[in-house]
Structures are given as C-alpha cells and as structure tokens.
PDB file of C-alpha atoms in Angstrom:
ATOM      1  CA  UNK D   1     -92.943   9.612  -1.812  1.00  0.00           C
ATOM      2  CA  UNK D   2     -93.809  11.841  -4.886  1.00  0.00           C
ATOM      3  CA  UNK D   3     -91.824  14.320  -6.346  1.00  0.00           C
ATOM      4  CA  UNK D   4     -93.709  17.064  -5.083  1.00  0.00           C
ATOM      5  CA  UNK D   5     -93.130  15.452  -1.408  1.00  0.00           C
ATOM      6  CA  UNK D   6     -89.519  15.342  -1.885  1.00  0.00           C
ATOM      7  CA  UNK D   7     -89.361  18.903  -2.546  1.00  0.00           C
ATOM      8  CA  UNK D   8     -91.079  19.857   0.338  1.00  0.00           C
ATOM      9  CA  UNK D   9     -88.994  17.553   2.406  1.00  0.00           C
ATOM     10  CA  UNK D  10     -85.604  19.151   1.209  1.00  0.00           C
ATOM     11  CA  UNK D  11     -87.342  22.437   0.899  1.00  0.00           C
ATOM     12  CA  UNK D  12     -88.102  22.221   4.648  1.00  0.00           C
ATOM     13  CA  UNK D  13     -84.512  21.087   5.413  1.00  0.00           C
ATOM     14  CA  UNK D  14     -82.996  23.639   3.454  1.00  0.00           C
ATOM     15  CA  UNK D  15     -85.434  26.028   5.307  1.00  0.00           C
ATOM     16  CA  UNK D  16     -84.324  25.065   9.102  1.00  0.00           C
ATOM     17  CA  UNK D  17     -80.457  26.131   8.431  1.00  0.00           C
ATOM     18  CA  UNK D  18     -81.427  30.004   7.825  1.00  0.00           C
ATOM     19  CA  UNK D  19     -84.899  30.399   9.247  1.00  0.00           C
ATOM     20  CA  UNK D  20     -83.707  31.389  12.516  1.00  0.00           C
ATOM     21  CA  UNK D  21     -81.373  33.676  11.406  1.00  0.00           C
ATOM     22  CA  UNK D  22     -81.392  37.586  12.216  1.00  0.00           C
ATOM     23  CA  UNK D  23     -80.677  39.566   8.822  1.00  0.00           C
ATOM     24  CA  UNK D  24     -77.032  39.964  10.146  1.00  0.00           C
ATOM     25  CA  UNK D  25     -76.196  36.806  10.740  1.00  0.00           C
ATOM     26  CA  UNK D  26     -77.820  36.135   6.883  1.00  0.00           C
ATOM     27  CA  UNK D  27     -75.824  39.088   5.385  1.00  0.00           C
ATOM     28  CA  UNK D  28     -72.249  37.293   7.030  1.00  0.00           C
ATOM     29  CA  UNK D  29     -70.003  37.011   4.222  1.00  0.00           C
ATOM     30  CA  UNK D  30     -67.582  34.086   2.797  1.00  0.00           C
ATOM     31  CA  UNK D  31     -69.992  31.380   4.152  1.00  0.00           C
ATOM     32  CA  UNK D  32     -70.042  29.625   0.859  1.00  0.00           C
ATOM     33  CA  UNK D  33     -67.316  30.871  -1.064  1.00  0.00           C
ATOM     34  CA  UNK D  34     -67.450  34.833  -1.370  1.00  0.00           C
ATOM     35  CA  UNK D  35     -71.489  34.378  -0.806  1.00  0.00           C
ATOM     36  CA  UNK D  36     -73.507  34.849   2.478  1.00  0.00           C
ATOM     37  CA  UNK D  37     -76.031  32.880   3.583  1.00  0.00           C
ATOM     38  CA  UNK D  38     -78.892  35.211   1.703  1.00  0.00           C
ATOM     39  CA  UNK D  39     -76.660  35.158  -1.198  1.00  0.00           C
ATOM     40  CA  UNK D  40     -77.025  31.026  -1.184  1.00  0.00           C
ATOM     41  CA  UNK D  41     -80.805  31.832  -0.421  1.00  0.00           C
ATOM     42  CA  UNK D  42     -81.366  33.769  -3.438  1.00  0.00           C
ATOM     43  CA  UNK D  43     -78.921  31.762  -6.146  1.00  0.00           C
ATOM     44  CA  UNK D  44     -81.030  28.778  -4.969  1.00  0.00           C
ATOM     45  CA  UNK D  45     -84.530  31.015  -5.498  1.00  0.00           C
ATOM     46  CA  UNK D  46     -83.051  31.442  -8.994  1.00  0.00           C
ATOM     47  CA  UNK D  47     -82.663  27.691 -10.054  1.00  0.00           C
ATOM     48  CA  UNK D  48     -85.809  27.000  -8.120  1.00  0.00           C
ATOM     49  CA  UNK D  49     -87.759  29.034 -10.159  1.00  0.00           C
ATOM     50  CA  UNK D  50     -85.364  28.337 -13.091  1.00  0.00           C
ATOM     51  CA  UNK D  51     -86.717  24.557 -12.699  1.00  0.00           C
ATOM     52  CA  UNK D  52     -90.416  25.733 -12.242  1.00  0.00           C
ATOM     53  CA  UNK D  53     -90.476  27.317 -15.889  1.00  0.00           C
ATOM     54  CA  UNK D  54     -89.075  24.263 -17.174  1.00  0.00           C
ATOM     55  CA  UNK D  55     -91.888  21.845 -15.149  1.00  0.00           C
ATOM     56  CA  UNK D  56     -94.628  24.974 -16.567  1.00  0.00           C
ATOM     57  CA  UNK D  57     -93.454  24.234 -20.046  1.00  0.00           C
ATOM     58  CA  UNK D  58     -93.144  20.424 -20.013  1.00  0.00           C
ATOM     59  CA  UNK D  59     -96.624  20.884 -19.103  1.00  0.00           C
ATOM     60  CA  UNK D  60     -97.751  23.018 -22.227  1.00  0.00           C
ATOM     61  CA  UNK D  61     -95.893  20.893 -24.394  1.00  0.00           C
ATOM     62  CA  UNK D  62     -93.258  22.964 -24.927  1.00  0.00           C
ATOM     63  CA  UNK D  63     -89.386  23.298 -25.679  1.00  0.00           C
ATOM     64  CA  UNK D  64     -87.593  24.817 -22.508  1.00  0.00           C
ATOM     65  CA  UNK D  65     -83.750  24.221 -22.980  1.00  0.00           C
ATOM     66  CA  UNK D  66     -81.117  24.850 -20.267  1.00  0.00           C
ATOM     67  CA  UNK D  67     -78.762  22.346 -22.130  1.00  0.00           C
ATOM     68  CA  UNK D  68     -75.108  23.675 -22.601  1.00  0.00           C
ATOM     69  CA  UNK D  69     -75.786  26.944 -20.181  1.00  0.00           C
ATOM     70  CA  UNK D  70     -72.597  28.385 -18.408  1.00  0.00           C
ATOM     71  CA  UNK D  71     -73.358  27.418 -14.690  1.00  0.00           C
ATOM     72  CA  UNK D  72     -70.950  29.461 -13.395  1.00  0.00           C
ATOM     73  CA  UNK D  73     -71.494  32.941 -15.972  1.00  0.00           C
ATOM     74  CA  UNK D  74     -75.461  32.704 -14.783  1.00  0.00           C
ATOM     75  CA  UNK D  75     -73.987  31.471 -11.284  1.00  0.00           C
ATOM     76  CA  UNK D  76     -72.043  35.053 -11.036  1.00  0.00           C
ATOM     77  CA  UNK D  77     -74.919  36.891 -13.142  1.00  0.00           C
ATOM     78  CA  UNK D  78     -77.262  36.124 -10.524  1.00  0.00           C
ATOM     79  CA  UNK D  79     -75.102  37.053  -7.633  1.00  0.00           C
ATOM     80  CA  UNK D  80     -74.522  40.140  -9.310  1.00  0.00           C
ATOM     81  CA  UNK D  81     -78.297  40.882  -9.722  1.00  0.00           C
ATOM     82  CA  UNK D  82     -79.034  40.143  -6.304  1.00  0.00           C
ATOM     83  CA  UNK D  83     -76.073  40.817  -3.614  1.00  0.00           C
ATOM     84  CA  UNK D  84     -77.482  43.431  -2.638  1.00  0.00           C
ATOM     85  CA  UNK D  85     -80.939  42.478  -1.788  1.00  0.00           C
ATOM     86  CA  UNK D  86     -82.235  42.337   1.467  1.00  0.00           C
ATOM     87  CA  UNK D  87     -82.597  39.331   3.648  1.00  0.00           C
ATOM     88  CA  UNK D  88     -86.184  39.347   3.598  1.00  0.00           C
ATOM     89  CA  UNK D  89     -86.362  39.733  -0.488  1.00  0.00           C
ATOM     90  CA  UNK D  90     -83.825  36.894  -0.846  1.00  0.00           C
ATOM     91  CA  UNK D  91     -86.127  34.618   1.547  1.00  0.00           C
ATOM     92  CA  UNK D  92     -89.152  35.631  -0.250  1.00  0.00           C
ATOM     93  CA  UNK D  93     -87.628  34.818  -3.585  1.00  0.00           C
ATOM     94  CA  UNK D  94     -86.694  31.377  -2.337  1.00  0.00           C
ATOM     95  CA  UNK D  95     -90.358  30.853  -1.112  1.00  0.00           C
ATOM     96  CA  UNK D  96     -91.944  32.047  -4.169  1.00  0.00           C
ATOM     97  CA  UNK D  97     -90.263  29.981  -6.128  1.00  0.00           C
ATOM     98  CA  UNK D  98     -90.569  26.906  -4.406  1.00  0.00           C
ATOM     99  CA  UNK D  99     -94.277  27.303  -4.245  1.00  0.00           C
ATOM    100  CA  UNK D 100     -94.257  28.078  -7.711  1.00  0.00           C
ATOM    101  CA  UNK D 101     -92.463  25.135  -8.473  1.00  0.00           C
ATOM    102  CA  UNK D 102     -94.884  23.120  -6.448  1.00  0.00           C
ATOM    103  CA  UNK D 103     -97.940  24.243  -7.895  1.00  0.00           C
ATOM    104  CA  UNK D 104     -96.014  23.347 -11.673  1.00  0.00           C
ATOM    105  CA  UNK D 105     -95.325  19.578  -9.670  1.00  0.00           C
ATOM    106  CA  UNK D 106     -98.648  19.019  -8.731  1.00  0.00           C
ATOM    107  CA  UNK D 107    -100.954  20.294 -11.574  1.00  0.00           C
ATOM    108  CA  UNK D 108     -98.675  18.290 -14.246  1.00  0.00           C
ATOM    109  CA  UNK D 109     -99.436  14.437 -13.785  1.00  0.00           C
ATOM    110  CA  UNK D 110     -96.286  13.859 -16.068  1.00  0.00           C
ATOM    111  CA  UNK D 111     -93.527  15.217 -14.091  1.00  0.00           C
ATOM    112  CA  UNK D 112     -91.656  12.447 -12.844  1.00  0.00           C
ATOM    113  CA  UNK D 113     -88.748  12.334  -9.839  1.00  0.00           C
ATOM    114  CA  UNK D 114     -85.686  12.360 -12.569  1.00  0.00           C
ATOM    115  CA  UNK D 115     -87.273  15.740 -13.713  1.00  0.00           C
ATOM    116  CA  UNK D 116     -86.860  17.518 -10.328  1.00  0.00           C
ATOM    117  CA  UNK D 117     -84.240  15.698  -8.533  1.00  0.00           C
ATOM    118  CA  UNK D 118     -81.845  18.040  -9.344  1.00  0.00           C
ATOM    119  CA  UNK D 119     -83.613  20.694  -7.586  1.00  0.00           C
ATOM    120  CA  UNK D 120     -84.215  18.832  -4.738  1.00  0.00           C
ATOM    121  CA  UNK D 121     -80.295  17.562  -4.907  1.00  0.00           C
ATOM    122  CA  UNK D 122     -79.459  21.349  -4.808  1.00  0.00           C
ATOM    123  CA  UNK D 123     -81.919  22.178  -1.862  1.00  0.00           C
ATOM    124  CA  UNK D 124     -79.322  19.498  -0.478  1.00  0.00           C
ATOM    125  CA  UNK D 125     -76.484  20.315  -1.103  1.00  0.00           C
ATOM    126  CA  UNK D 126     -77.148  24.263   0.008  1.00  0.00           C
ATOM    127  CA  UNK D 127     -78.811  22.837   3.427  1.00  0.00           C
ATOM    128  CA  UNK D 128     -75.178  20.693   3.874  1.00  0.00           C
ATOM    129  CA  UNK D 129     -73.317  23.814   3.451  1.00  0.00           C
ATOM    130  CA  UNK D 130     -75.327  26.326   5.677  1.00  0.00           C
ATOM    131  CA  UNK D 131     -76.083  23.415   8.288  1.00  0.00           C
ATOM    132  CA  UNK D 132     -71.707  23.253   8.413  1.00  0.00           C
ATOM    133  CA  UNK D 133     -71.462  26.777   8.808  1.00  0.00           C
ATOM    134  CA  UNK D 134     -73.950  27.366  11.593  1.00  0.00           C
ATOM    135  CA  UNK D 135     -72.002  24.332  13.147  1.00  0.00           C
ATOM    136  CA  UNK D 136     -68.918  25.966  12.908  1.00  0.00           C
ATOM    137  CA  UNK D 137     -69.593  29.255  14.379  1.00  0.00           C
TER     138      UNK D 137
END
C-alpha cells in the first residue's frame, strides 16, 4: 500500500469517529484532556497541514525544519487559535489539509512511508481516542 493509501485509510478511520456527530456533541468538552472532539479535529488539521508543507518542500528541494519544536507550546498555541471555531471550520480545516497533504504525496515520487507515518500514526492515535469516547457515552 503506498503512502498516499495509508493516509487515506487512517484519514477515513479517523473520519468515521466524528462524522456523525451533531455540532453539540463535537463542541462536548474534556473528551481528550480539556479538548472536545472539534478541538482534536482541528489540532490534527494543524499537523496535517503542518506535514503537507514539509512533503511541498521536500519536493522543491528545500530545508523545512520542525526539529527541536515545543510540541506542547504549538500544541496549546493552536488550541488557543482555534477553540473557538465552529464545528464545521474545524472539519473543513481537517479536510483541507488532508487533501492538501495528498496532493503533496502524490505529485512527489520521492516521498517515502517513513516521511508520513507520523501523520498517519497521529490520524491513529486521535481515531483511538474519539472511537473510546463515543464508546463510553
């Protein structure tokens, strides 16, 4: 399976544990620490598209470094920029940026699995978290 197929795969799975949801039910806090499902939705639209710029530069042949960045400070940057988007923006985001990762997968013949997995790891680890919340309730 390519890399690009992977994504998709986890994308989708990601997908099915908040597609279904009314905005409500997306805006219910504490699911994953202090964040709501839309606030998962939209971190993981940041790193998404984080992960496309990187995949966009590989592919002009140049430098994109996220070596030695404070997960956590851009973690709680991020949540700050975006708690108080909408459900729909926070979904949108997240689709955007997959397909814009994507289209970076696809058009660069050099992108290999190790240079994505981590996105795809993260699309798992989100879908784990949501899919034992909805269990849960």
């Amino acid at each position: 399976m390519s890399a690009a197929e992977q994504l998709n795969q986890r994308f989708a799975s990601l997908r099915e544990t908040y597609a279904d949801l009314d905005a409500d039910s997306l805006a219910t806090p504490n699911v994953v620490g202090v964040w709501s499902p839309k606030d998962v939705v939209a971190h993981t639209a940041y790193w998404s598209d984080l992960e496309a710029q990187g995949v966009e530069a590989k592919a002009a042949g140049t430098e994109f470094e996220d070596d030695g960045v404070d997960w956590e400070a851009v973690n709680e940057r991020e949540y700050e920029r975006s708690k108080d988007w909408s459900a729909e923006q926070a979904v949108s985001a997240l689709d955007a940026a997959h397909a814009r990762l994507i289209a970076a997968v696809e058009s660069n013949s050099s992108v290999s699995e190790d240079d994505v997995k981590g996105t795809w790891e993260h699309y798992d680890e989100h879908a784990a978290e949501l899919g034992a919340w909805r269990a849960a309730r």
